[in-house]
Coordinates of C-alpha atoms and ligand atoms in Angstrom, one line a residue:
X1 CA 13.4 23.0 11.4
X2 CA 9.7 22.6 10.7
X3 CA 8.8 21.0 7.9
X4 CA 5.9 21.6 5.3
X5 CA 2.5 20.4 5.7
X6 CA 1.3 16.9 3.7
X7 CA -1.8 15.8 2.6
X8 CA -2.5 11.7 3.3
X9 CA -5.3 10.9 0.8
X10 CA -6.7 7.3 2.6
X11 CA -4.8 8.5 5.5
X12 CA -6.6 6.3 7.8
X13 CA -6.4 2.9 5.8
X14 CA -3.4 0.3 6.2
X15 CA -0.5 2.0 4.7
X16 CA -1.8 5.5 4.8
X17 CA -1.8 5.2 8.9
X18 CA 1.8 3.3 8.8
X19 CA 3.0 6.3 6.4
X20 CA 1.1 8.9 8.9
X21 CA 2.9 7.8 12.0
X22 CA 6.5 8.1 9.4
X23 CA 5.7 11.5 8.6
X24 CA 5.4 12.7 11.8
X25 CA 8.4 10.8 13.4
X26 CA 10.3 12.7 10.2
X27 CA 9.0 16.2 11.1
X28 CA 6.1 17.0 8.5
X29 CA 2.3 17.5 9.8
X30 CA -0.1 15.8 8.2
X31 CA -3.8 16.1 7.4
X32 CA -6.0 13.3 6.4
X33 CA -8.4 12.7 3.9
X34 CA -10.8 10.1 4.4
X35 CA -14.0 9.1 3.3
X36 CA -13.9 6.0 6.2
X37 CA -14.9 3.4 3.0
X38 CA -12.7 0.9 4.2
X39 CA -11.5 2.3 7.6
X40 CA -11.9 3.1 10.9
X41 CA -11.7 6.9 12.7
X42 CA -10.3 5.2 15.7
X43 CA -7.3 4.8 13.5
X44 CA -6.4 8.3 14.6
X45 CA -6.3 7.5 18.0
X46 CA -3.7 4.5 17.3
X47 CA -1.4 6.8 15.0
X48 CA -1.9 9.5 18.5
X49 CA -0.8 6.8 20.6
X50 CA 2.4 5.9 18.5
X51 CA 3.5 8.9 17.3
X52 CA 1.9 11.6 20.6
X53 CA 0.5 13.5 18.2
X54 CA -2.9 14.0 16.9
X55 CA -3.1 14.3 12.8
X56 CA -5.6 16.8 11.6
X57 CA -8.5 14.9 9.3
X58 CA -10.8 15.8 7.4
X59 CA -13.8 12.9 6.5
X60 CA -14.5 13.7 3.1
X61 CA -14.8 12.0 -0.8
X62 CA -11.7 12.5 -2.7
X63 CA -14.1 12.3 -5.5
X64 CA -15.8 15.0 -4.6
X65 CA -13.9 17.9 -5.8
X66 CA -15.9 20.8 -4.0
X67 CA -14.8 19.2 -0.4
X68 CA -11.3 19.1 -2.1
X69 CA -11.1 22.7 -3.2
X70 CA -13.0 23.4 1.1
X71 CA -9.6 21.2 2.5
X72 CA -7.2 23.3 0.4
X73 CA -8.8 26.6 1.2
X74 CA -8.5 25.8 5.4
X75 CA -5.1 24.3 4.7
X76 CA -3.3 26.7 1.8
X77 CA 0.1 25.4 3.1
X78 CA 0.2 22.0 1.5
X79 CA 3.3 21.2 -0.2
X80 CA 2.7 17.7 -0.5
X81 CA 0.3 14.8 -1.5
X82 CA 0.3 11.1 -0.7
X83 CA -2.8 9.3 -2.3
X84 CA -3.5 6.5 -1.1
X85 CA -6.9 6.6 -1.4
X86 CA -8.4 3.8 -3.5
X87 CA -10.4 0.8 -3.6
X88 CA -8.2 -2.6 -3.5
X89 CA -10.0 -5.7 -4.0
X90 CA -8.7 -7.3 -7.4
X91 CA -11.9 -9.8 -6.7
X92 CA -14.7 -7.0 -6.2
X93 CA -13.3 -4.7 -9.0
X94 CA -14.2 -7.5 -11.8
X95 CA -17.8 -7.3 -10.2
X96 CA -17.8 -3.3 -10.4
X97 CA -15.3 -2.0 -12.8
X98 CA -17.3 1.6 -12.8
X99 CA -16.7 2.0 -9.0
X100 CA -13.0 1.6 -9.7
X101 CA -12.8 3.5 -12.5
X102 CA -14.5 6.2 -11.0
X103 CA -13.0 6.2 -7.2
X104 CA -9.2 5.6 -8.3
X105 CA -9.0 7.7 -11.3
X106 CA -11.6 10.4 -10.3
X107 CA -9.5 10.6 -7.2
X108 CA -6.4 11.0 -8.9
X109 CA -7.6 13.7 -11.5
X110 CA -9.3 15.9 -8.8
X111 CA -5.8 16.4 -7.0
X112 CA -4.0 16.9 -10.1
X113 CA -5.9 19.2 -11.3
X114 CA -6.1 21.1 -7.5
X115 CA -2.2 20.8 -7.3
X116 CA -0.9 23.7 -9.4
X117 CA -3.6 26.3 -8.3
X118 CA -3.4 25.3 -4.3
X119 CA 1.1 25.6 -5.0
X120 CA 1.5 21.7 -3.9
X121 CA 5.0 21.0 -5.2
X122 CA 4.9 17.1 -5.3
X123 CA 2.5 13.9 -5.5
X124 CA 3.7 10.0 -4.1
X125 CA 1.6 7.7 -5.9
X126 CA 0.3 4.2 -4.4
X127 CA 1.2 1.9 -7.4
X128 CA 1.6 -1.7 -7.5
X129 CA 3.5 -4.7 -8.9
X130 CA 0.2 -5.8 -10.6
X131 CA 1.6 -3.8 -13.6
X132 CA 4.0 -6.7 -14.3
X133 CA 1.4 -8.8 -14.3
X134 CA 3.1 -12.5 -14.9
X135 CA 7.2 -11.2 -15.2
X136 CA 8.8 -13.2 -17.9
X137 CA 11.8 -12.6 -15.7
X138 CA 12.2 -12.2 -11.5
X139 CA 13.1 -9.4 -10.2
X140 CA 11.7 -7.1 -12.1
X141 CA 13.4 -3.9 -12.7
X142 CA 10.9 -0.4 -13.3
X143 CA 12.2 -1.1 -16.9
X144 CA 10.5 -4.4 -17.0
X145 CA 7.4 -4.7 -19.2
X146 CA 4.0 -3.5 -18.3
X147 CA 1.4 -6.3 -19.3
X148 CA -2.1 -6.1 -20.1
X149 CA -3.9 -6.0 -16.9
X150 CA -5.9 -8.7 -15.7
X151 CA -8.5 -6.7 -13.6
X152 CA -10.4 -3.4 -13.3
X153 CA -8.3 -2.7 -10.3
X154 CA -5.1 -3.5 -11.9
X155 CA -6.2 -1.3 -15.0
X156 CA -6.6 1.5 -12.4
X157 CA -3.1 1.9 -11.5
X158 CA -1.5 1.1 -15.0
X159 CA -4.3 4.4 -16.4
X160 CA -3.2 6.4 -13.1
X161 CA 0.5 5.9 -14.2
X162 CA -0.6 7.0 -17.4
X163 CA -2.2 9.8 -16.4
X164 CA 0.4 11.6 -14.1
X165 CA 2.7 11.1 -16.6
X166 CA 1.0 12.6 -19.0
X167 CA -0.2 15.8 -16.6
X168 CA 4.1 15.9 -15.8
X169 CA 4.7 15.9 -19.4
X170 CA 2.3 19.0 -20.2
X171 CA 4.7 21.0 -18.4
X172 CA 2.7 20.7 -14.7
X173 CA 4.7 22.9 -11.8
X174 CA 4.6 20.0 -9.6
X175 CA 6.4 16.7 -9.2
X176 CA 5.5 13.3 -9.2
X177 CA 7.1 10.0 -7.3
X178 CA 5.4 6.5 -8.4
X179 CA 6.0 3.6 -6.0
X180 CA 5.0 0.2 -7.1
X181 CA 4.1 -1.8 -4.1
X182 CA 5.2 -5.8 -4.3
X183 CA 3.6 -7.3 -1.5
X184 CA 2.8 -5.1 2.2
X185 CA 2.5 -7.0 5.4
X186 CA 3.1 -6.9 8.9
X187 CA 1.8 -4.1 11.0
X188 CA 3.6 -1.6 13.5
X189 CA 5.9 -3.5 16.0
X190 CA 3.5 -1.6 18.8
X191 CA -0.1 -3.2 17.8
X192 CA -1.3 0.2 17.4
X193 CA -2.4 0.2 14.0
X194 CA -2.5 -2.5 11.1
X195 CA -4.7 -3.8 8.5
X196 CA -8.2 -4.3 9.3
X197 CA -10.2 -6.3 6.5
X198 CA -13.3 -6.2 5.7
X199 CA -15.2 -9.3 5.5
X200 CA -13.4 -12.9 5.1
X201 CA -10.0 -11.8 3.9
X202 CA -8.9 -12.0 0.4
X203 CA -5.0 -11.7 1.2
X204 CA -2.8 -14.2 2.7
X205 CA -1.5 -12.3 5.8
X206 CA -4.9 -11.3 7.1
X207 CA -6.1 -15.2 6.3
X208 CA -3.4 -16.9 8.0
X209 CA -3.3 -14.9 11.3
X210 CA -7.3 -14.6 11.2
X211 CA -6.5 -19.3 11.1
X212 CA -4.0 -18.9 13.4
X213 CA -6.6 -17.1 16.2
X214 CA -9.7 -19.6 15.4
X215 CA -11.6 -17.2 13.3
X216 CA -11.2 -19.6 10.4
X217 CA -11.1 -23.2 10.1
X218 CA -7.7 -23.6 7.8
X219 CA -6.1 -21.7 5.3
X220 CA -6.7 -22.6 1.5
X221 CA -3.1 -22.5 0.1
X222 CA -3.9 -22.1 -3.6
X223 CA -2.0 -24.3 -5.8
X224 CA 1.1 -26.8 -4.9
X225 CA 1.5 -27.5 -8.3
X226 CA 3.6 -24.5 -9.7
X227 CA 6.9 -24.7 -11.5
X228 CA 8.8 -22.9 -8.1
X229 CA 10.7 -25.6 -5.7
X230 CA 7.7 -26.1 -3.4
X231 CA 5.2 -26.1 -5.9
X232 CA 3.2 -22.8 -4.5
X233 CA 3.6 -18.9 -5.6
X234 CA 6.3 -16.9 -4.9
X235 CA 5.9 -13.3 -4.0
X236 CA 7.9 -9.9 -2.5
X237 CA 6.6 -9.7 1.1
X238 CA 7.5 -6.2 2.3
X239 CA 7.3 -5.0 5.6
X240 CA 4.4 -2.1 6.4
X241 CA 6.7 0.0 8.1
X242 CA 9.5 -0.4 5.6
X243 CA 7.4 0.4 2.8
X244 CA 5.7 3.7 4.9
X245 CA 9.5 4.8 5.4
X246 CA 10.0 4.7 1.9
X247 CA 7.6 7.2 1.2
X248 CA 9.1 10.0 4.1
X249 CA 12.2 9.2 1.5
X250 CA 10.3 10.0 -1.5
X251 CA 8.9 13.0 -0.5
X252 CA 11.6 15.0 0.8
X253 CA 13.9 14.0 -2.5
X254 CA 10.6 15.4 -4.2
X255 CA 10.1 18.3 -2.3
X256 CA 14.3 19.5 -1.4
X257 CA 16.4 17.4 -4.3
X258 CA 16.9 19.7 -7.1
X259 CA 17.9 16.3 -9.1
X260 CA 14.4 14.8 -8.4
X261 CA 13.4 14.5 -12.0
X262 CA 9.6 15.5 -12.5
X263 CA 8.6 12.1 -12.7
X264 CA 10.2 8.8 -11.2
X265 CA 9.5 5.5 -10.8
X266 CA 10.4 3.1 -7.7
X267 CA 10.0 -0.7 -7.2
X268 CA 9.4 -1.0 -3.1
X269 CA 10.4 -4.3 -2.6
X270 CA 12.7 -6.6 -0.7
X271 CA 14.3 -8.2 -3.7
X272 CA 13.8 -12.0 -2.4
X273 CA 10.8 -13.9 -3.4
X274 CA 9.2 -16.0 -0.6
X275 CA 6.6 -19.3 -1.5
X276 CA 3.3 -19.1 0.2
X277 CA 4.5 -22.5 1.7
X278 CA 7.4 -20.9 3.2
X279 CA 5.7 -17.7 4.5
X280 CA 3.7 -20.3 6.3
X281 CA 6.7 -22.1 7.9
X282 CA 7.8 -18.7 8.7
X283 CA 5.2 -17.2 10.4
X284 CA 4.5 -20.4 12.6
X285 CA 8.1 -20.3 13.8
X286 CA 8.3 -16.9 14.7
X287 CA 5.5 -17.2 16.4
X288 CA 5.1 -20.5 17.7
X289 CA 1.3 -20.6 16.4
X290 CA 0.0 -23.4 14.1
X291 CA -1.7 -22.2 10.6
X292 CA -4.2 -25.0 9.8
X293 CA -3.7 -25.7 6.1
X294 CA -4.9 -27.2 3.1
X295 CA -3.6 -27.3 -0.6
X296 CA -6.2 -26.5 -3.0
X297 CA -6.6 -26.0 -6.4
X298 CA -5.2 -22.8 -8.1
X299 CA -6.7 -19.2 -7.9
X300 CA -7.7 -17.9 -11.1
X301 CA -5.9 -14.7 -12.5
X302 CA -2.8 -15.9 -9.4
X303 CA 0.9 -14.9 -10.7
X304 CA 3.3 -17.8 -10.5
X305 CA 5.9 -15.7 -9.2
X306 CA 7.0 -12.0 -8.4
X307 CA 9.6 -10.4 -6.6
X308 CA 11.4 -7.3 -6.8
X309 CA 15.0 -5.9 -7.7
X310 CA 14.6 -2.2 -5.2
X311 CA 18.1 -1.2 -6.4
X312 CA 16.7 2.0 -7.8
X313 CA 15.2 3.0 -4.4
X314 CA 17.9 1.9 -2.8
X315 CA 20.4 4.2 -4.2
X316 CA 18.7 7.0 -5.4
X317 CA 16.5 7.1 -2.3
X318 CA 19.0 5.9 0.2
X319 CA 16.3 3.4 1.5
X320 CA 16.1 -0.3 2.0
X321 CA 13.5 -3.0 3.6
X322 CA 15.5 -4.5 6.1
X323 CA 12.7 -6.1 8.7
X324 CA 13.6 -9.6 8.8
X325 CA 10.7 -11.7 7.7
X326 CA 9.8 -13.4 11.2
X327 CA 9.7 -9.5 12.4
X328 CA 6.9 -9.0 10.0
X329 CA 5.0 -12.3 11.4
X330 CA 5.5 -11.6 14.8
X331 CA 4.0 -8.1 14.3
X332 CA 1.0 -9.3 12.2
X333 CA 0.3 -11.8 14.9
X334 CA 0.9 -9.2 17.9
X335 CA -1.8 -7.0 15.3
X336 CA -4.4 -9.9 15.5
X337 CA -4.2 -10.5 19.3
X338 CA -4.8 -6.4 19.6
X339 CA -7.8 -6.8 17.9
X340 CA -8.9 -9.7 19.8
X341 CA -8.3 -8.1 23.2
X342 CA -10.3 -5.3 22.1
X343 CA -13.3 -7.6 20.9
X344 CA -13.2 -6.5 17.3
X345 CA -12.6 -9.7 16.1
Ligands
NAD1 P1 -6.8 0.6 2.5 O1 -8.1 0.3 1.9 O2 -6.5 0.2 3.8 O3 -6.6 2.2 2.5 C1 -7.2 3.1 1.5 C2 -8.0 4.2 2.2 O4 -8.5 5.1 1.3 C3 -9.1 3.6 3.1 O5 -9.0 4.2 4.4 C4 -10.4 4.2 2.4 O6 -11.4 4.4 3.4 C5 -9.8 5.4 1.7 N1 -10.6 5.8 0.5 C6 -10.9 5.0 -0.6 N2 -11.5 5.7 -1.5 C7 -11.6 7.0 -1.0 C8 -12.1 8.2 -1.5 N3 -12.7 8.3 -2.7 N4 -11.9 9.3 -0.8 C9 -11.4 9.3 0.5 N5 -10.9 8.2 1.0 C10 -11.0 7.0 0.3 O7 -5.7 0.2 1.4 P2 -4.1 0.1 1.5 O8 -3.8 -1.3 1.6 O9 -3.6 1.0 2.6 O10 -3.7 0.6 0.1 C11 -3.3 2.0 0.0 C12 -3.0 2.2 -1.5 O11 -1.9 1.4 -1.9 C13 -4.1 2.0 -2.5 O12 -4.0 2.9 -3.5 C14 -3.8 0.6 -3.0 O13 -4.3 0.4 -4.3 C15 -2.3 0.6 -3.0 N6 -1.6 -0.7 -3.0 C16 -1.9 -1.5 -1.9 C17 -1.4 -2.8 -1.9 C18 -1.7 -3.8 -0.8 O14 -1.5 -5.0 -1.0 N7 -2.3 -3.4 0.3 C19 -0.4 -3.2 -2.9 C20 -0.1 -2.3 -3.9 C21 -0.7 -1.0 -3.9
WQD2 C1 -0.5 -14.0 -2.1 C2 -0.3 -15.4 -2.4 C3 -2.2 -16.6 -3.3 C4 -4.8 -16.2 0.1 C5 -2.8 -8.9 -4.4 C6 -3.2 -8.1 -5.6 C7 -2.1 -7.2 -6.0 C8 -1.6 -6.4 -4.8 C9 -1.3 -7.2 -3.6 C10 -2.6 -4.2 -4.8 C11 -0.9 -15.9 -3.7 C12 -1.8 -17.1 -2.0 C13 -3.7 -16.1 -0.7 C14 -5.2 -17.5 0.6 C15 -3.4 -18.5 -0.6 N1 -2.5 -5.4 -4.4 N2 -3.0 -17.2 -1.1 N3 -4.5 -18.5 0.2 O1 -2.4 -12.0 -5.1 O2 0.0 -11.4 -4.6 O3 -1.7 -9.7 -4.8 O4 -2.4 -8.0 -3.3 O5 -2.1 -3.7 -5.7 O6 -2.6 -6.4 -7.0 O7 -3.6 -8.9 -6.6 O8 -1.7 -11.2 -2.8 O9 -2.2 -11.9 -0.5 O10 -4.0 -12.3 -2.3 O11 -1.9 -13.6 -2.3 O12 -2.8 -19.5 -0.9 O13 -6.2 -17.6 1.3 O14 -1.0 -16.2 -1.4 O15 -2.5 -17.6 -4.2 O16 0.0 -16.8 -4.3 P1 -1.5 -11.2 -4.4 P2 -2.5 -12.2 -1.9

């Protein structure tokens, strides 16, 4: 049976793409929303070449509620919403708070407020472990306290929680999944699509397989002086395409579960922290690449350590990250030599 039609807000970035090419393989067509900020149309070839079929796209401002209301009058049969689109960088949203504000809650509003009058029945929500901040106890559960946030960005997503929840609560006809996000990485076992930074990266995959292929001298580790057994963070490192099948799972319980409560909450993680010093280890023996590296001093704002307890998602949504962690490292480093043969970097 055919299913219904989703809109991908951010469609073409790193998880939106991974998500994309999950959809499809699950049945649903999908149209994209992208303003290209911080991706590439050539994504859509990649996701064509995966999955054989071509997403519809539309290269448009998800703040800009007049090309909103154009999308939903060419596509009136749009059941569901994933919004992914966002800006990221913790680092760049201290500098411009407004542009945050604006482009992640802005965003949001516009297709809340579209939802109801276009009869979409259901929104997944890109949230992330940053609402923990520093856990005073690992895993954390979605009952586990929500701490001041310690950037714009991170401020974002704590207000956007805040806001669908409240929009639910008025008595909205639609419903709402949020997934917090512990850490993404990896990129489609066939090299077809991944994350593409912009710039020197800020994140450690991206750094380490960006050393690994000469673009960088050696990786900064940041601190080897923590209270964890190696002395450097710990975080969740979740597989791309894990996390993208979690959200195939979260729509369809949305969208054919009578039981789906209007609003719920899911951790996507793999429920074991990782060090940085071990991700290292791992990702030069799956690969049999050297990573460069020198200890530093600490990041500023940098959790000790994070991981997640996914139980929740587990059982209610029948999914689980299984990639083993070498996988991931194999495909980010399969990713990086893509982008090499094809000159982009
Ligand atoms: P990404 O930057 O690769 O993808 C976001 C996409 O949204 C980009 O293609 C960008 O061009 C687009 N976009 C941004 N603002 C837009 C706008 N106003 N209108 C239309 N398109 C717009 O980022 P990602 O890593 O794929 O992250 C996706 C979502 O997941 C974001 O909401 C992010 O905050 C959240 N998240 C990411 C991580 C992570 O570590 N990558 C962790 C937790 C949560
Ligand atoms: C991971 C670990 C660094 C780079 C960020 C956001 C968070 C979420 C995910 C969206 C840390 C260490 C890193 C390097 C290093 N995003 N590191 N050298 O900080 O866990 O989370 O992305 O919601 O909100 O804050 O991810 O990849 O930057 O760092 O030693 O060059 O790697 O200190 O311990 P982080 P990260």
């Amino acid at each position: 049976m055919k299913k219904e039609r989703i809109l991908v807000t951010g469609g073409t970035g790193y998880i939106g793409s991974h998500t994309v090419v999950e959809l499809q393989a699950a049945g649903y067509s999908v149209v994209i929303i992208d303003n290209l900020s911080n991706s590439n149309v050539e994504v859509l070839d990649g996701i064509e070449r995966i999955s054989g079929i071509r997403p519809d796209f539309v290269q448009a401002d998800c703040t800009d509620i007049n090309a909103l209301k154009d999308l939903f009058a060419k596509y009136p049969d749009i059941k569901g919403i994933i919004n992914f689109a966002a800006s990221k960088a913790v680092g760049e949203s201290v500098e411009k708070p407004i542009l945050y504000y604006r482009n992640n809650l802005n965003t949001l509003m516009n297709l809340l407020d579209l939802m109801g009058p276009n009869g979409v029945k259901g929104i997944v929500f890109s949230s992330s472990c940053t609402v923990y901040g520093e856990p005073d106890v690992n895993p954390v559960t979605e009952q586990s306290p929500i701490k001041t946030a310690t950037s714009p960005y991170g401020n974002t997503k704590q207000i956007s929680e805040e806001i669908i929840t409240d929009v639910i609560r008025s008595g909205a006809p639609f419903k709402s999944v949020i997934l917090r996000y512990f850490n993404p990485v990896g990129a489609h076992p066939s090299a077809e699509i991944g994350e593409l930074p912009n710039g020197v990266p800020q994140n450690l995959i991206p750094y380490i397989t960006q050393t690994a292929i000469g673009i960088r001298k050696e990786l900064s580790v940041f601190g080897d002086d923590y209270p964890t057994p190696d002395g450097s963070c710990i975080r969740d490192f979740i597989n791309v395409v894990d996390l993208a099948k979690a959200h195939v799972k979260a729509m369809d319980r949305m969208l054919e579960d009578p039981e789906a409560e209007p609003i719920e909450i899911y951790n996507l993680g793999t429920g074991n922290g990782v060090s940085v010093l071990e991700l290292i280890n791992t990702f030069e023996s799956a690969t049999g690449v050297k990573v460069p590296y020198k200890i530093v001093g600490r990041r500023t704002g940098d959790i000790e350590k994070v991981w997640g307890d996914p139980s929740h998602a587990n059982k209610v949504l029948g999914w689980k990250a299984d990639t083993p962690l070498a996988d991931t490292m194999r495909s980010a480093w399969a990713w990086q030599c893509k982008l090499r043969e094809r000159g982009i970097m």
